[in-house]
Amino acid sequence: MNHYSFEELTVGQEESFEADITEEMMEQFYRITGDENPLHRDSAFAGQMGYADRVVYGMLTSSFFSTLAGVYLPGERSLIHRVETEFPRPVFIGDHLTVTGKVQERNETFQTVTLKVVITNQNKEKVCRGKMRIGFLKRDGE
């Protein structure tokens, strides 16, 4: 886990990590949310809609942005204020994802950073992109 403070981050700074999408993740997400959309639950339905297989929940994919902020950039002191996402391509079970954040802006007044965020699959295709605004938790005495 990273421990960046606001002062340590610079525009252009970048962090990444990788994750594999599994059937178990899909089932856990379903149990948590109750989202029964057949596009996510039924391979035959997904095929009728023109997809190779069931489409992974977009919010499951974008949930990796929480890991990005809370573990990698900035890490343990992060407090997510806003997340904007787009889903240009579907994600499927078995996809290998790379989650990347890059500091785009620093706001000295509010001690926040804006990250440009992107998730790519094993074919280097963007499957999710967006922006995050992140604040910093203060330690006791700060």
Tab-separated table of C-alpha atoms in Angstrom:
chain	number	residue	atom	x	y	z
A	1	MET	CA	0.000	0.000	0.000
A	2	ASN	CA	1.267	3.445	-0.885
A	3	HIS	CA	1.255	6.326	1.612
A	4	TYR	CA	1.534	9.421	-0.589
A	5	SER	CA	0.723	12.772	0.980
A	6	PHE	CA	-0.696	15.617	-1.093
A	7	GLU	CA	2.708	17.316	-1.129
A	8	GLU	CA	4.409	14.222	-2.559
A	9	LEU	CA	2.201	13.922	-5.651
A	10	THR	CA	3.147	15.615	-8.911
A	11	VAL	CA	1.263	16.145	-12.153
A	12	GLY	CA	2.087	13.238	-14.452
A	13	GLN	CA	2.747	10.772	-11.637
A	14	GLU	CA	1.261	7.367	-12.460
A	15	GLU	CA	0.482	4.054	-10.773
A	16	SER	CA	-0.954	0.800	-12.186
A	17	PHE	CA	-1.980	-2.668	-11.069
A	18	GLU	CA	-3.455	-5.747	-12.733
A	19	ALA	CA	-6.507	-7.908	-12.048
A	20	ASP	CA	-8.146	-10.947	-13.613
A	21	ILE	CA	-11.938	-11.111	-13.883
A	22	THR	CA	-13.334	-14.377	-12.526
A	23	GLU	CA	-16.682	-16.139	-12.353
A	24	GLU	CA	-16.467	-15.833	-8.564
A	25	MET	CA	-16.240	-12.026	-8.828
A	26	MET	CA	-19.379	-11.997	-10.966
A	27	GLU	CA	-21.256	-14.149	-8.447
A	28	GLN	CA	-20.128	-12.037	-5.497
A	29	PHE	CA	-21.145	-8.839	-7.274
A	30	TYR	CA	-24.555	-10.364	-8.058
A	31	ARG	CA	-25.038	-11.379	-4.407
A	32	ILE	CA	-24.125	-7.879	-3.240
A	33	THR	CA	-26.209	-5.919	-5.751
A	34	GLY	CA	-28.999	-8.267	-6.833
A	35	ASP	CA	-28.542	-7.067	-10.433
A	36	GLU	CA	-30.316	-9.787	-12.428
A	37	ASN	CA	-29.903	-8.229	-15.869
A	38	PRO	CA	-29.656	-11.243	-18.227
A	39	LEU	CA	-26.819	-9.562	-20.134
A	40	HIS	CA	-24.697	-10.348	-17.051
A	41	ARG	CA	-26.346	-13.623	-15.993
A	42	ASP	CA	-27.333	-15.520	-19.184
A	43	SER	CA	-24.849	-16.471	-21.928
A	44	ALA	CA	-27.617	-17.251	-24.432
A	45	PHE	CA	-29.228	-13.839	-23.905
A	46	ALA	CA	-25.854	-12.089	-24.214
A	47	GLY	CA	-25.271	-13.984	-27.473
A	48	GLN	CA	-28.641	-12.844	-28.817
A	49	MET	CA	-27.574	-9.271	-28.044
A	50	GLY	CA	-24.394	-9.719	-30.109
A	51	TYR	CA	-21.852	-10.411	-27.363
A	52	ALA	CA	-19.452	-13.348	-27.236
A	53	ASP	CA	-20.577	-14.220	-23.702
A	54	ARG	CA	-22.021	-12.629	-20.567
A	55	VAL	CA	-20.845	-9.056	-20.088
A	56	VAL	CA	-19.137	-8.253	-16.793
A	57	TYR	CA	-20.968	-5.673	-14.691
A	58	GLY	CA	-19.656	-2.210	-15.543
A	59	MET	CA	-19.687	-1.251	-11.883
A	60	LEU	CA	-17.606	-4.333	-11.065
A	61	THR	CA	-15.033	-3.188	-13.598
A	62	SER	CA	-15.058	0.409	-12.369
A	63	SER	CA	-14.870	-0.715	-8.732
A	64	PHE	CA	-11.154	-1.251	-9.331
A	65	PHE	CA	-10.843	2.543	-9.259
A	66	SER	CA	-11.481	2.277	-5.516
A	67	THR	CA	-8.476	-0.042	-5.223
A	68	LEU	CA	-6.428	2.321	-7.362
A	69	ALA	CA	-7.131	5.263	-5.039
A	70	GLY	CA	-7.116	3.393	-1.725
A	71	VAL	CA	-4.004	1.301	-2.303
A	72	TYR	CA	-1.908	2.805	-5.104
A	73	LEU	CA	-2.562	6.482	-5.854
A	74	PRO	CA	-2.467	8.102	-3.341
A	75	GLY	CA	-3.014	5.077	-1.102
A	76	GLU	CA	-4.075	4.814	2.522
A	77	ARG	CA	-4.856	8.523	3.014
A	78	SER	CA	-7.238	8.847	0.054
A	79	LEU	CA	-10.828	9.969	0.261
A	80	ILE	CA	-12.681	9.693	-3.061
A	81	HIS	CA	-14.836	12.749	-3.764
A	82	ARG	CA	-15.985	12.009	-7.317
A	83	VAL	CA	-15.690	9.341	-10.000
A	84	GLU	CA	-16.756	9.791	-13.629
A	85	THR	CA	-16.643	6.704	-15.852
A	86	GLU	CA	-17.310	5.619	-19.414
A	87	PHE	CA	-17.398	2.064	-20.758
A	88	PRO	CA	-16.162	2.039	-24.379
A	89	ARG	CA	-15.875	-1.779	-24.632
A	90	PRO	CA	-17.334	-4.747	-22.748
A	91	VAL	CA	-15.374	-6.844	-20.280
A	92	PHE	CA	-15.755	-10.637	-20.126
A	93	ILE	CA	-14.940	-13.302	-17.548
A	94	GLY	CA	-11.299	-14.270	-17.999
A	95	ASP	CA	-10.165	-10.818	-19.113
A	96	HIS	CA	-6.868	-9.595	-17.697
A	97	LEU	CA	-7.184	-5.910	-16.797
A	98	THR	CA	-4.622	-3.196	-16.173
A	99	VAL	CA	-5.884	-0.325	-14.032
A	100	THR	CA	-3.945	2.935	-14.344
A	101	GLY	CA	-4.240	6.344	-12.737
A	102	LYS	CA	-2.273	9.443	-13.647
A	103	VAL	CA	-2.258	12.705	-11.694
A	104	GLN	CA	-3.780	15.277	-14.031
A	105	GLU	CA	-4.224	18.211	-11.648
A	106	ARG	CA	-3.420	19.304	-8.106
A	107	ASN	CA	-5.657	21.745	-6.228
A	108	GLU	CA	-3.632	23.427	-3.481
A	109	THR	CA	-6.638	25.241	-1.983
A	110	PHE	CA	-8.681	22.101	-1.338
A	111	GLN	CA	-5.753	19.648	-1.203
A	112	THR	CA	-7.276	17.397	-3.865
A	113	VAL	CA	-5.874	15.705	-6.935
A	114	THR	CA	-7.645	14.833	-10.160
A	115	LEU	CA	-6.636	11.540	-11.714
A	116	LYS	CA	-7.129	10.482	-15.292
A	117	VAL	CA	-8.053	6.805	-14.972
A	118	VAL	CA	-8.180	4.017	-17.520
A	119	ILE	CA	-8.679	0.260	-17.521
A	120	THR	CA	-7.377	-1.757	-20.462
A	121	ASN	CA	-7.806	-5.440	-21.266
A	122	GLN	CA	-5.210	-7.986	-22.325
A	123	ASN	CA	-5.473	-6.670	-25.916
A	124	LYS	CA	-4.583	-3.113	-24.776
A	125	GLU	CA	-8.171	-2.001	-25.527
A	126	LYS	CA	-9.722	0.608	-23.237
A	127	VAL	CA	-12.684	-0.945	-21.460
A	128	CYS	CA	-13.246	1.812	-18.903
A	129	ARG	CA	-11.986	5.371	-18.617
A	130	GLY	CA	-12.724	8.450	-16.617
A	131	LYS	CA	-11.634	10.916	-13.966
A	132	MET	CA	-11.469	10.857	-10.196
A	133	ARG	CA	-11.157	13.668	-7.669
A	134	ILE	CA	-9.476	12.553	-4.481
A	135	GLY	CA	-8.927	14.303	-1.185
A	136	PHE	CA	-6.537	13.357	1.595
A	137	LEU	CA	-7.271	12.212	5.118
A	138	LYS	CA	-5.263	14.054	7.747
A	139	ARG	CA	-3.364	12.297	10.496
A	140	ASP	CA	-3.966	13.311	14.106
A	141	GLY	CA	-2.107	16.536	14.791
A	142	GLU	CA	-2.114	17.745	11.169
